[in-house]
Amino acid sequence: MVKFVKISRQAVEHVALLARLELSEQEIGTYTEQLNTILDYAAILEKLDTSEVQPTAHAVPLHNVLREDEVRVSMPQEKVLQNAPDAENGFFRVPKIV
Amino acid sequence: MAWSDTYEMVCGVETHVELATKSKIFCGCTTEFGGEQNTHVCAVCSGLPGVLPVLNKEVVNLAIKAGLALNGEIAEFSKFDRKNYYYPDLPKNYQTSQYDLPICKNGWLEITVDGAKKRIGITRAHMEEDAGKLVHSGETITSSDESYVDYNRTGVPLLEIVSEPDLRSIAEVVAYLEQLVQILDYTQVSDCRLEQGSVRFDINVSLRPKGTSDLGTRTETKNLNSFASVRHCMEYETERQAEVLDAGDKVVQETRTWDEGKGITISLRSKEEAHDYRYFPEPDLVPLVIERSWVEEIRRTLPELPTERRMRYESLGLSEYDAGVLTSSRALADFFDEALSRYADAKILTNWVMGEFLRLLKANQQSVLDSPISPVQLAELLELIDKGSISGKIAKGVLEDMYATGKDAALIIKEKGLGQISDEAALAEIVEQVIAAHPQSVEDYRAGKERAIGFLVGQIMKATKGQANPSLVNKLLKEKLS
Ligand SMILES: [Zn+2]
């Protein structure tokens, strides 16, 4: 049985960076503890014998849900841009990227 | 000293190909190129909450077709995954792609460089969605204070084709890309309009000391969209890496971008860990089970591929070079084949297609598909030469008129009175007049100066505005002078 690796503070900082979350020192501590609690709970599943079970790709037992290659009407431009924080001339406008 | 004296290059290429469907991969928005910004966008491809993507069946068909043409194994079970990263051209903050169960694996294609054949492995090909397009306020992304986003391209289906790191020279890389694009063009999996960005290349390259087998540290230069820019970019990047290694420094593993204007690659290194994509199975799409009958059905639709076609042309007696040019695009090879079905002399046809026909297309900056001359019309022109109705020289002018007007050769010859004079009695009269007018040349010829006959032929051609049948002129002259 595999034992879950404990989530470290560094792991929380890393995930926060990837998710663009700014966390205080105190929050990093809180989330490290909470994430470990969640993983410990999920570790109960490790008690099951899955050696004969195929990996699950999807929770719903369906496959090949496909549509025909047909063009449908898109949204008007003003609706596409309706929720844009900033737009100009039909484009979304975004701050400096790199 | 060139770097290639000291180092060996190791290169692999990721090629992104836009598949030739009418609608996007997971929604009904059109895939048409261009269009006003943000008008080919809906709730699904802009990633609004609560929407469900549905896979376009034609994307799977085309991916299987490409996989078969690249000698790959088509998966029996395949699924989609989310590739997570933040970038403004990606409205959902993840790209729906395929991670561990791609639709195709273990393919290959064959290239020929300097007469040597080499098999290049294709690790995998997977389906994914394209991202949107960024327009930068400055000249380049790094010098821009802000950027503008158009999501029309978001969700256009892509096939990402990943090669093995089997390529050892820039010539091999270009040959691989040319061969790959030809196969995609022949199978009509993509429209292959490189200038519109429908095929884009990411080049992974590293150097290692000659004679060693460990891989050096590589860089990846993204989004090249022409063979010429791949060549220039690689010339620069290999030189740059060689200088770093020569100085005893280490190459930094990073993503770079090619600045076409300056002719250099620029680091896109960022402090954030960009390559931690945290793939996980896409919960909004169910897996694919691909029955072998589906694969076989598609295999039956595979056309004759470029290599097979080149071999067929060579078996007709064409040179390797000619066969290579004729098969460089499916449209040109199809044109040739259609003309060939009407006019059987492959060598004469090749000369006309590769000479005058391609010259006219180039002069008019048109592609074979835009040609105003049909293959049948070209074949008819060549038949008229063979029948002696016109000379080869006149035929070149007729072909130009055909290109300009779209008219048949026979009609142009009739309208312009270009028909060759093959009437022996009519020609004999002109021959006699010319002989009478040039006694000196006649005397020279009879005195053994063979060359004098050329002058007389020239005079007869002049008198007939080039329409005299040359072999008949020669025959008549010799008869009358002997
Ligand atoms: Zn859409």
PDB file of C-alpha atoms in Angstrom, chain A residues 14-15 17-20 56-58 60 62-77 80-81 83 86 88-98, chain B residues 21-29 36-41 54-57 79 86-87 134 142 144-149 151 272-273 276 278 283 285-289:
ATOM      1  CA  HIS A  14       4.240  26.191  -5.423  1.00  0.00           C
ATOM      2  CA  VAL A  15       0.582  25.383  -6.055  1.00  0.00           C
ATOM      3  CA  LEU A  17       2.001  30.370  -7.460  1.00  0.00           C
ATOM      4  CA  LEU A  18       0.624  28.180 -10.262  1.00  0.00           C
ATOM      5  CA  ALA A  19      -2.925  29.148  -9.296  1.00  0.00           C
ATOM      6  CA  ARG A  20      -1.954  32.844  -9.048  1.00  0.00           C
ATOM      7  CA  THR A  56     -10.888   4.765 -14.678  1.00  0.00           C
ATOM      8  CA  ALA A  57     -10.787   7.422 -17.394  1.00  0.00           C
ATOM      9  CA  HIS A  58     -14.228   8.775 -16.650  1.00  0.00           C
ATOM     10  CA  VAL A  60     -19.694   7.949 -16.357  1.00  0.00           C
ATOM     11  CA  LEU A  62     -20.158   6.178 -21.666  1.00  0.00           C
ATOM     12  CA  HIS A  63     -17.891   6.474 -24.683  1.00  0.00           C
ATOM     13  CA  ASN A  64     -17.858   8.010 -28.177  1.00  0.00           C
ATOM     14  CA  VAL A  65     -20.214  10.915 -27.612  1.00  0.00           C
ATOM     15  CA  LEU A  66     -19.683  12.699 -30.899  1.00  0.00           C
ATOM     16  CA  ARG A  67     -21.304  15.393 -33.001  1.00  0.00           C
ATOM     17  CA  GLU A  68     -21.402  15.860 -36.768  1.00  0.00           C
ATOM     18  CA  ASP A  69     -19.117  18.516 -38.278  1.00  0.00           C
ATOM     19  CA  GLU A  70     -21.754  21.225 -38.712  1.00  0.00           C
ATOM     20  CA  VAL A  71     -21.303  24.966 -38.349  1.00  0.00           C
ATOM     21  CA  ARG A  72     -23.677  26.782 -35.994  1.00  0.00           C
ATOM     22  CA  VAL A  73     -24.157  30.485 -35.444  1.00  0.00           C
ATOM     23  CA  SER A  74     -21.650  32.039 -33.019  1.00  0.00           C
ATOM     24  CA  MET A  75     -22.368  34.803 -30.508  1.00  0.00           C
ATOM     25  CA  PRO A  76     -22.402  38.437 -31.608  1.00  0.00           C
ATOM     26  CA  GLN A  77     -19.162  40.250 -30.828  1.00  0.00           C
ATOM     27  CA  VAL A  80     -18.523  37.899 -26.443  1.00  0.00           C
ATOM     28  CA  LEU A  81     -16.967  41.061 -25.005  1.00  0.00           C
ATOM     29  CA  ASN A  83     -17.865  40.561 -19.458  1.00  0.00           C
ATOM     30  CA  ASP A  86     -11.114  45.760 -20.761  1.00  0.00           C
ATOM     31  CA  GLU A  88     -10.915  47.858 -27.496  1.00  0.00           C
ATOM     32  CA  ASN A  89     -11.910  47.692 -31.125  1.00  0.00           C
ATOM     33  CA  GLY A  90     -13.472  44.240 -30.825  1.00  0.00           C
ATOM     34  CA  PHE A  91     -10.474  42.776 -28.977  1.00  0.00           C
ATOM     35  CA  PHE A  92     -10.010  41.824 -25.339  1.00  0.00           C
ATOM     36  CA  ARG A  93      -7.236  44.033 -23.999  1.00  0.00           C
ATOM     37  CA  VAL A  94      -4.783  42.449 -21.551  1.00  0.00           C
ATOM     38  CA  PRO A  95      -1.782  43.789 -19.607  1.00  0.00           C
ATOM     39  CA  LYS A  96       1.862  43.005 -20.408  1.00  0.00           C
ATOM     40  CA  ILE A  97       2.381  39.238 -20.743  1.00  0.00           C
ATOM     41  CA  VAL A  98       6.145  38.624 -20.401  1.00  0.00           C
TER      42      VAL A  98
ATOM     43  CA  THR B  21     -12.994  20.599 -40.450  1.00  0.00           C
ATOM     44  CA  LYS B  22     -15.791  23.084 -41.003  1.00  0.00           C
ATOM     45  CA  SER B  23     -16.557  23.573 -37.308  1.00  0.00           C
ATOM     46  CA  LYS B  24     -14.393  23.726 -34.175  1.00  0.00           C
ATOM     47  CA  ILE B  25     -13.371  20.676 -32.133  1.00  0.00           C
ATOM     48  CA  PHE B  26     -15.913  21.040 -29.288  1.00  0.00           C
ATOM     49  CA  CYS B  27     -18.522  23.532 -30.596  1.00  0.00           C
ATOM     50  CA  GLY B  28     -20.256  24.601 -33.807  1.00  0.00           C
ATOM     51  CA  CYS B  29     -18.297  27.831 -34.396  1.00  0.00           C
ATOM     52  CA  GLU B  36     -13.686  40.056 -37.756  1.00  0.00           C
ATOM     53  CA  GLN B  37     -12.093  39.572 -34.331  1.00  0.00           C
ATOM     54  CA  ASN B  38     -14.156  37.699 -31.724  1.00  0.00           C
ATOM     55  CA  THR B  39     -17.027  36.844 -34.070  1.00  0.00           C
ATOM     56  CA  HIS B  40     -16.357  33.070 -34.346  1.00  0.00           C
ATOM     57  CA  VAL B  41     -16.834  32.588 -30.620  1.00  0.00           C
ATOM     58  CA  VAL B  54     -18.997  17.769 -27.533  1.00  0.00           C
ATOM     59  CA  LEU B  55     -16.288  16.200 -29.705  1.00  0.00           C
ATOM     60  CA  ASN B  56     -16.503  16.718 -33.484  1.00  0.00           C
ATOM     61  CA  LYS B  57     -16.463  13.269 -35.163  1.00  0.00           C
ATOM     62  CA  LYS B  79      -9.124  10.137 -23.873  1.00  0.00           C
ATOM     63  CA  TYR B  86      -2.418  30.726 -17.519  1.00  0.00           C
ATOM     64  CA  TYR B  87      -2.013  32.631 -20.734  1.00  0.00           C
ATOM     65  CA  LEU B 134      -2.550  37.747 -29.617  1.00  0.00           C
ATOM     66  CA  THR B 142       8.583  41.342 -24.805  1.00  0.00           C
ATOM     67  CA  SER B 144       4.713  45.370 -25.552  1.00  0.00           C
ATOM     68  CA  ASP B 145       2.943  47.112 -22.683  1.00  0.00           C
ATOM     69  CA  GLU B 146      -0.326  45.482 -23.588  1.00  0.00           C
ATOM     70  CA  SER B 147      -1.768  42.898 -25.966  1.00  0.00           C
ATOM     71  CA  TYR B 148      -5.075  42.376 -27.754  1.00  0.00           C
ATOM     72  CA  VAL B 149      -6.821  39.002 -27.861  1.00  0.00           C
ATOM     73  CA  TYR B 151     -10.556  34.187 -29.719  1.00  0.00           C
ATOM     74  CA  GLU B 272       7.216  31.126 -12.747  1.00  0.00           C
ATOM     75  CA  GLU B 273       7.233  27.415 -13.252  1.00  0.00           C
ATOM     76  CA  ASP B 276       4.039  22.304 -14.493  1.00  0.00           C
ATOM     77  CA  ARG B 278      -0.884  19.370 -13.858  1.00  0.00           C
ATOM     78  CA  PRO B 283     -14.281  15.307 -16.851  1.00  0.00           C
ATOM     79  CA  LEU B 285     -15.605  14.562 -22.257  1.00  0.00           C
ATOM     80  CA  VAL B 286     -16.117  10.811 -22.249  1.00  0.00           C
ATOM     81  CA  PRO B 287     -13.388   8.533 -23.652  1.00  0.00           C
ATOM     82  CA  LEU B 288     -13.097   7.229 -27.201  1.00  0.00           C
ATOM     83  CA  VAL B 289     -13.278   3.551 -28.046  1.00  0.00           C
TER      84      VAL B 289
END
